[in-house]
Amino acid sequence: MYDKLVKEIQKQAYFTKHKKVLIAVSGGVDSMNLLHFLYIYRKKLDIEIAIAHVNHKQRIESDTEEAYLREWAENHQVPIHVAYFSGTFSEKAARDFRYSFFKEMMNEHHYTALVTAHHADDQAETIFMRLLRGSRLRHLSGMQPVNAFGNGELIRPLLTYSKRDLPDIFHFEDDTNRSLNFLRNRIRNRYFPILEEENPKFKQALRYLGHESQQLFQAFQDLTQGIDTTNCSQFLSQTPSVQTVLFQNYLENFPDLQVSHGQFEEMLHLLRNKSNATYHVKSDYWLIKDYKTFQIKKISPKTDGELVQKMLEYNSIVNYGQYRFQFAGKDREGIAVYSLHPILLRRRQEGDRIDFGDFSKKLRRLFIDEKIPSQERANAIIGEQDGKIIFVQVADKTYLRKPSKHDIMEGKLYIEKIRNR
């Protein structure tokens, strides 16, 4: 098996970009095979290897396994990094802890690849788990052989091999793998055996499903690569089905943004039916649409960073630059606002233009005409709502967009200069 595997790795060029490689080793048969394989072929693959091991402290044998790996590493002159799990144990907590530790080690010791021993059985379990949880079709493709990770890549060279294909080398058996307290164990030890009574090749069928899903979305991407998704004209000229998948593809650019099916449909409805809109997705993420384009932006309402955009929502106060902005009701003197949608506070951008009714003017021209000093121009604050600039605050002056005769005042904006104490 090892000879076949090394040829496949060379063919796929998994390690071409990598010199220092970190191997995740638990002590089980799969990770011990991976460790032995990469150690034997390290010169042929032109890599330097190291071990990363997490002692979860959940079993009596944990310390014995750690001691064995430390001794193995010393005897084979391979660096080893060990971490000890802390906190309330769960499958997710343990996984998050491990991968956080792996990233930390990659950063600290300049490894550019993390290699894990996930194999074909793990792939089938992952696809089935995602199916149970109602994941989108695109995510049923399962784990990929190579993913971006930390400051480099996560590589899974064993994904096409089943556990039964692995040589029976020295390893530790983890009794908790038989416990039905964890979903993955229930899938492996309870659900799969029942389903394999109906179809002995059920795990293989799941892997085929994952592969076909991946092929399907790759084909879609190839066929639509000429479409600028965030261009409203191009996006809206597609069929509803194509729009749906295009928008799904766009959201993949934000891996830490998890959107529910309901939120996705709500955003899609907004893109199809609103000319201008600002939609709070979750956390610091906003969907902002105007007549021409739309985009997801990460905007913090709390950060002190001077150049970061901030969102001012109705009935809130935000400090930005040297000013305090309050967006509230109409009960006192202030600047009329004709929508209750959030106001984006930002710095000037190339091509910015404000509408004065009978004419509009580029901010660059406005600042020249008004003789605004260069330093003040750099500190100008732009207020944007529903895709339009509604005010410019510069050099203690406020320039306002002229409303149309159909606009109805909904609230007021109050701007106060923050005095240095």
Coordinates of C-alpha atoms in Angstrom, one line a residue:
M1 CA 0.0 0.0 0.0
Y2 CA 2.8 2.4 0.9
D3 CA 4.4 2.2 -2.5
K4 CA 1.1 2.9 -4.2
L5 CA 0.4 5.8 -1.8
V6 CA 3.8 7.5 -2.4
K7 CA 3.3 7.4 -6.2
E8 CA -0.2 9.0 -5.8
I9 CA 1.2 11.7 -3.5
Q10 CA 3.9 12.5 -6.0
K11 CA 1.3 12.6 -8.9
Q12 CA -0.9 14.9 -6.9
A13 CA 2.1 17.1 -5.9
Y14 CA 0.7 17.4 -2.3
F15 CA 4.1 18.4 -0.8
T16 CA 5.6 20.3 -3.7
K17 CA 5.1 23.7 -1.9
H18 CA 6.0 22.3 1.6
K19 CA 9.3 21.6 3.4
K20 CA 8.3 21.5 7.1
V21 CA 5.3 19.2 7.7
L22 CA 3.3 18.7 10.9
I23 CA 1.6 15.3 11.4
A24 CA -1.5 15.0 13.6
V25 CA -0.9 11.7 15.6
S26 CA -3.4 10.3 18.0
G27 CA -1.8 6.9 18.4
G28 CA -4.6 4.9 16.6
V29 CA -3.9 2.7 13.6
D30 CA -4.6 5.3 11.0
S31 CA -2.4 8.1 12.4
M32 CA 0.4 5.6 13.3
N33 CA 0.3 4.4 9.7
L34 CA 0.5 8.0 8.4
L35 CA 3.5 8.7 10.8
H36 CA 5.4 5.6 9.7
F37 CA 4.7 6.2 6.0
L38 CA 5.9 9.8 6.1
Y39 CA 8.9 8.9 8.1
I40 CA 9.9 6.2 5.7
Y41 CA 9.4 8.4 2.6
R42 CA 10.4 11.7 4.0
K43 CA 13.5 12.0 1.9
K44 CA 11.8 10.8 -1.3
L45 CA 9.1 13.5 -0.7
D46 CA 11.7 16.0 0.4
I47 CA 10.0 17.0 3.6
E48 CA 11.0 17.4 7.3
I49 CA 8.3 16.0 9.6
A50 CA 7.2 16.7 13.2
I51 CA 4.5 15.2 15.4
A52 CA 1.6 17.1 17.0
H53 CA -0.3 15.1 19.7
V54 CA -3.1 16.1 22.0
N55 CA -3.5 14.3 25.3
H56 CA -7.2 14.6 26.0
K57 CA -6.9 13.3 29.5
Q58 CA -10.1 11.3 29.2
R59 CA -8.7 7.8 29.6
I60 CA -6.1 6.1 31.9
E61 CA -4.2 5.1 28.8
S62 CA -3.7 8.7 27.6
D63 CA -0.5 9.2 29.4
T64 CA 0.9 5.9 28.3
E65 CA 0.2 6.8 24.6
E66 CA 1.8 10.2 25.1
A67 CA 4.9 8.6 26.6
Y68 CA 5.2 6.1 23.8
L69 CA 5.0 8.9 21.2
R70 CA 7.6 10.9 23.0
E71 CA 9.9 8.0 23.1
W72 CA 9.3 7.1 19.4
A73 CA 10.0 10.7 18.4
E74 CA 13.2 10.8 20.4
N75 CA 14.4 7.5 19.0
H76 CA 13.7 8.6 15.4
Q77 CA 14.9 12.2 16.0
V78 CA 11.6 13.7 15.1
P79 CA 10.3 16.9 16.9
I80 CA 7.1 16.4 18.9
H81 CA 4.6 19.0 20.2
V82 CA 2.1 17.9 22.9
A83 CA -0.9 19.8 24.3
Y84 CA -3.3 18.9 27.1
F85 CA -7.0 19.3 26.6
S86 CA -8.7 21.6 29.1
G87 CA -12.4 22.6 29.6
T88 CA -15.6 20.6 29.3
F89 CA -15.1 17.7 27.0
S90 CA -17.3 17.2 23.9
E91 CA -16.6 16.1 20.4
K92 CA -16.7 19.6 19.1
A93 CA -14.7 21.1 22.0
A94 CA -12.0 18.5 21.5
R95 CA -11.8 19.1 17.8
D96 CA -11.7 22.9 18.2
F97 CA -8.9 22.5 20.8
R98 CA -6.9 20.2 18.5
Y99 CA -7.1 22.4 15.4
S100 CA -6.4 25.5 17.4
F101 CA -3.3 23.8 18.8
F102 CA -2.2 22.7 15.3
K103 CA -2.5 26.2 13.9
E104 CA -0.5 27.6 16.9
M105 CA 2.3 25.1 16.3
M106 CA 2.3 25.8 12.5
N107 CA 2.7 29.5 13.3
E108 CA 5.3 29.2 16.0
H109 CA 7.5 26.7 14.2
H110 CA 6.9 27.6 10.6
Y111 CA 5.3 24.4 9.4
T112 CA 3.4 25.0 6.2
A113 CA 1.4 21.8 6.1
L114 CA -0.7 19.9 8.6
V115 CA -1.2 16.2 7.6
T116 CA -4.1 14.2 9.1
A117 CA -4.9 10.5 8.7
H118 CA -8.6 10.8 7.6
H119 CA -9.4 7.9 5.4
A120 CA -12.3 6.7 3.2
D121 CA -14.4 5.4 6.2
D122 CA -14.1 8.8 7.9
Q123 CA -15.2 10.4 4.6
A124 CA -18.4 8.3 4.5
E125 CA -19.1 9.1 8.2
T126 CA -18.6 12.8 7.6
I127 CA -21.0 12.8 4.6
F128 CA -23.6 10.9 6.5
M129 CA -23.3 13.2 9.5
R130 CA -23.8 16.2 7.3
L131 CA -26.8 14.6 5.7
L132 CA -28.3 14.0 9.1
R133 CA -27.7 17.6 10.1
G134 CA -29.4 19.0 7.0
S135 CA -26.3 20.4 5.3
R136 CA -26.6 21.8 1.8
L137 CA -25.9 19.5 -1.2
R138 CA -22.6 21.3 -1.8
H139 CA -21.3 20.3 1.6
L140 CA -22.1 16.6 1.1
S141 CA -18.9 16.5 -1.0
G142 CA -17.2 15.8 2.3
M143 CA -13.6 16.4 3.2
Q144 CA -11.2 17.5 0.4
P145 CA -7.6 16.2 0.0
V146 CA -6.2 19.7 0.3
N147 CA -7.6 22.7 2.1
A148 CA -6.2 26.1 3.1
F149 CA -5.4 25.9 6.9
G150 CA -3.7 28.3 9.2
N151 CA -0.6 29.7 7.5
G152 CA -0.5 26.9 5.0
E153 CA -2.5 23.8 4.0
L154 CA -4.3 20.8 5.5
I155 CA -3.5 17.6 3.6
R156 CA -5.4 14.3 3.8
P157 CA -3.4 11.8 1.7
L158 CA -5.4 8.7 2.9
L159 CA -8.9 9.8 1.8
T160 CA -9.1 7.1 -1.0
Y161 CA -8.1 4.3 1.3
S162 CA -10.4 2.4 3.7
K163 CA -9.3 1.5 7.2
R164 CA -9.1 -2.2 6.2
D165 CA -6.4 -1.2 3.6
L166 CA -4.0 0.1 6.3
P167 CA -1.2 -2.3 7.5
D168 CA -1.7 -3.6 11.0
I169 CA 1.2 -1.9 12.7
F170 CA 1.7 -1.2 16.4
H171 CA -1.0 1.2 17.6
F172 CA -3.3 1.9 20.5
E173 CA -7.0 1.0 20.7
D174 CA -9.2 3.7 22.0
D175 CA -12.1 2.1 24.0
T176 CA -14.1 5.3 23.7
N177 CA -14.5 4.7 20.0
R178 CA -17.1 2.1 20.9
S179 CA -19.1 4.4 23.2
L180 CA -22.5 5.4 21.8
N181 CA -22.4 8.8 23.6
F182 CA -20.9 10.4 20.5
L183 CA -22.7 10.8 17.1
R184 CA -19.7 9.7 15.0
N185 CA -19.5 6.5 17.1
R186 CA -23.2 5.8 16.7
I187 CA -22.9 6.3 12.9
R188 CA -19.9 3.9 12.8
N189 CA -21.1 1.2 15.3
R190 CA -24.9 1.3 15.0
Y191 CA -26.3 3.1 11.9
F192 CA -23.8 1.8 9.3
P193 CA -24.1 -1.9 10.2
I194 CA -27.9 -1.7 9.9
L195 CA -27.8 0.2 6.6
E196 CA -25.2 -2.2 5.2
E197 CA -27.7 -5.0 5.7
E198 CA -29.7 -3.3 3.0
N199 CA -26.7 -2.3 0.9
P200 CA -23.3 -3.9 1.7
K201 CA -21.6 -1.0 -0.2
F202 CA -23.5 1.7 1.6
K203 CA -20.3 3.6 2.6
Q204 CA -19.0 3.4 -0.9
A205 CA -22.4 4.8 -2.2
L206 CA -22.0 7.8 0.2
R207 CA -18.5 8.5 -1.1
Y208 CA -19.8 8.4 -4.7
L209 CA -22.6 10.8 -3.6
G210 CA -19.9 13.1 -2.2
H211 CA -17.8 12.9 -5.3
E212 CA -20.7 13.6 -7.6
S213 CA -21.7 16.6 -5.5
Q214 CA -18.2 18.0 -5.9
Q215 CA -18.2 17.3 -9.6
L216 CA -21.6 19.0 -10.0
F217 CA -20.6 22.2 -8.3
Q218 CA -17.2 22.3 -10.1
A219 CA -19.0 22.0 -13.4
F220 CA -21.4 24.8 -12.4
Q221 CA -18.5 27.0 -11.5
D222 CA -16.7 26.2 -14.8
L223 CA -19.9 27.1 -16.8
T224 CA -20.6 30.4 -14.9
Q225 CA -17.0 31.7 -14.5
G226 CA -17.8 34.6 -16.9
I227 CA -20.6 35.9 -14.6
D228 CA -19.8 38.7 -12.2
T229 CA -22.0 37.5 -9.3
T230 CA -22.1 40.8 -7.4
N231 CA -23.1 42.7 -10.5
C232 CA -26.8 43.1 -10.1
S233 CA -27.6 43.3 -13.8
Q234 CA -25.7 40.1 -14.5
F235 CA -27.0 38.3 -11.4
L236 CA -30.6 39.1 -11.9
S237 CA -30.5 38.2 -15.6
Q238 CA -29.9 34.5 -14.6
T239 CA -32.7 32.0 -13.9
P240 CA -33.8 31.7 -10.2
S241 CA -32.0 28.3 -10.0
V242 CA -28.7 29.8 -11.3
Q243 CA -29.1 32.8 -9.0
T244 CA -29.5 30.4 -6.0
V245 CA -26.3 28.5 -6.7
L246 CA -24.3 31.7 -7.6
F247 CA -25.2 33.2 -4.3
Q248 CA -24.3 30.0 -2.5
N249 CA -20.9 30.1 -4.2
Y250 CA -20.5 33.8 -3.2
L251 CA -21.2 33.0 0.5
E252 CA -18.4 30.4 0.4
N253 CA -16.0 33.3 0.4
F254 CA -16.9 33.8 4.1
P255 CA -16.1 30.5 5.8
D256 CA -16.8 31.8 9.3
L257 CA -20.3 33.1 8.3
Q258 CA -22.8 30.3 8.9
V259 CA -26.2 31.2 7.3
S260 CA -29.4 29.3 8.0
H261 CA -31.7 28.2 5.2
G262 CA -34.2 30.8 6.3
Q263 CA -31.6 33.6 6.2
F264 CA -30.4 32.5 2.8
E265 CA -33.9 32.7 1.4
E266 CA -34.5 36.1 3.0
M267 CA -31.3 37.5 1.5
L268 CA -32.1 36.0 -1.9
H269 CA -35.6 37.6 -1.8
L270 CA -34.0 41.0 -0.9
L271 CA -31.5 40.7 -3.9
R272 CA -34.3 40.0 -6.3
N273 CA -36.8 42.5 -5.1
K274 CA -35.0 45.5 -3.5
S275 CA -33.1 48.2 -5.4
N276 CA -31.3 49.4 -2.3
A277 CA -31.0 47.5 1.0
T278 CA -28.8 47.0 4.0
Y279 CA -29.4 43.7 5.8
H280 CA -27.7 42.5 9.0
V281 CA -26.8 38.9 8.5
K282 CA -25.2 38.2 11.9
S283 CA -22.3 39.3 14.1
D284 CA -20.4 41.9 12.1
Y285 CA -21.6 40.8 8.7
W286 CA -23.9 42.9 6.6
L287 CA -25.4 42.5 3.1
I288 CA -25.3 45.8 1.3
K289 CA -27.1 46.3 -2.1
D290 CA -27.5 49.2 -4.4
Y291 CA -28.7 49.5 -8.0
K292 CA -25.5 48.2 -9.5
T293 CA -23.8 45.8 -7.0
F294 CA -24.2 43.9 -3.8
Q295 CA -21.6 42.6 -1.3
I296 CA -21.2 41.0 2.1
K297 CA -19.2 43.3 4.3
K298 CA -17.7 42.7 7.8
I299 CA -18.4 45.9 9.6
S300 CA -17.7 46.4 13.3
P301 CA -19.8 48.9 15.3
K302 CA -17.5 48.8 18.3
T303 CA -13.9 48.8 17.0
D304 CA -11.7 51.8 17.7
G305 CA -9.8 51.4 14.4
E306 CA -9.9 54.8 12.6
L307 CA -10.2 53.4 9.1
V308 CA -12.7 50.6 9.8
Q309 CA -16.2 51.1 8.6
K310 CA -18.9 51.2 11.2
M311 CA -22.7 50.7 11.1
L312 CA -25.0 53.1 12.8
E313 CA -28.3 51.5 13.5
Y314 CA -31.5 53.3 14.4
N315 CA -31.7 54.2 18.2
S316 CA -27.9 53.8 18.6
I317 CA -24.9 56.0 19.1
V318 CA -21.5 55.4 17.4
N319 CA -18.2 57.2 17.8
Y320 CA -16.3 57.6 14.5
G321 CA -13.2 59.7 14.0
Q322 CA -13.6 62.9 16.0
Y323 CA -17.4 62.8 16.0
R324 CA -20.3 61.1 17.9
F325 CA -23.2 60.1 15.7
Q326 CA -26.7 59.4 17.0
F327 CA -29.5 58.0 14.9
A328 CA -32.8 58.5 16.7
G329 CA -36.4 59.9 16.6
K330 CA -37.7 63.3 15.5
D331 CA -38.2 64.9 18.9
R332 CA -35.4 67.5 18.6
E333 CA -33.3 69.5 16.2
G334 CA -31.2 67.4 13.9
I335 CA -30.6 66.3 10.4
A336 CA -33.6 64.7 8.7
V337 CA -33.2 61.1 7.6
Y338 CA -35.6 59.5 5.2
S339 CA -35.2 55.8 6.0
L340 CA -34.7 53.8 9.2
H341 CA -32.2 51.5 7.6
P342 CA -28.7 51.5 9.2
I343 CA -26.3 54.2 8.1
L344 CA -22.8 53.1 7.0
L345 CA -20.0 55.4 8.3
R346 CA -16.9 55.2 6.3
R347 CA -14.0 57.0 4.7
R348 CA -14.0 58.5 1.2
Q349 CA -13.6 56.2 -1.8
E350 CA -12.7 56.8 -5.4
G351 CA -15.6 58.0 -7.4
D352 CA -17.8 59.0 -4.4
R353 CA -20.6 61.5 -5.4
I354 CA -23.3 63.3 -3.5
D355 CA -26.6 64.3 -5.0
F356 CA -27.6 68.0 -4.4
G357 CA -31.0 67.8 -6.3
D358 CA -30.5 69.6 -9.5
F359 CA -27.0 68.3 -9.8
S360 CA -24.6 65.9 -8.2
K361 CA -20.9 66.4 -7.5
K362 CA -17.9 64.2 -7.0
L363 CA -16.5 64.6 -3.5
R364 CA -13.1 65.4 -5.0
R365 CA -14.6 68.3 -6.9
L366 CA -16.7 69.4 -3.8
F367 CA -13.6 69.5 -1.6
I368 CA -11.7 71.6 -4.2
D369 CA -14.6 74.0 -4.7
E370 CA -15.0 74.4 -0.9
K371 CA -11.3 74.8 -0.4
I372 CA -11.1 71.9 2.1
P373 CA -7.5 71.4 3.3
S374 CA -5.8 68.2 2.2
Q375 CA -5.5 66.8 5.8
E376 CA -9.2 67.5 6.4
R377 CA -10.1 65.7 3.2
A378 CA -8.3 62.6 4.5
N379 CA -10.4 62.7 7.7
A380 CA -13.7 63.2 5.9
I381 CA -16.5 60.9 7.1
I382 CA -19.1 59.6 4.6
G383 CA -22.6 58.6 5.7
E384 CA -24.1 56.1 3.3
Q385 CA -27.7 54.7 3.5
D386 CA -29.4 52.4 1.1
G387 CA -26.5 52.6 -1.2
K388 CA -26.5 56.5 -1.4
I389 CA -24.3 59.1 0.3
I390 CA -26.7 61.1 2.5
F391 CA -24.1 63.3 4.2
V392 CA -20.4 64.2 4.2
Q393 CA -18.8 65.5 7.5
V394 CA -15.5 67.3 6.8
A395 CA -13.7 70.2 8.4
D396 CA -16.5 70.6 10.9
K397 CA -19.0 71.2 8.0
T398 CA -21.8 68.9 7.1
Y399 CA -22.9 68.5 3.4
L400 CA -26.3 66.9 2.9
R401 CA -27.9 65.0 0.1
K402 CA -31.0 66.8 -1.1
P403 CA -34.1 64.6 -0.6
S404 CA -36.7 64.1 -3.4
K405 CA -40.1 65.6 -3.0
H406 CA -41.5 62.1 -2.3
D407 CA -39.2 61.4 0.7
I408 CA -40.8 61.3 4.1
M409 CA -38.7 62.0 7.2
E410 CA -38.4 58.9 9.4
G411 CA -35.8 59.9 11.9
K412 CA -33.0 62.3 12.7
L413 CA -29.2 62.2 12.8
Y414 CA -27.4 64.1 15.5
I415 CA -23.7 64.9 15.0
E416 CA -21.5 66.0 17.9
K417 CA -17.8 66.7 17.9
I418 CA -16.0 64.8 20.6
R419 CA -14.0 67.3 22.8
N420 CA -10.5 66.2 24.0
R421 CA -10.4 66.3 27.8

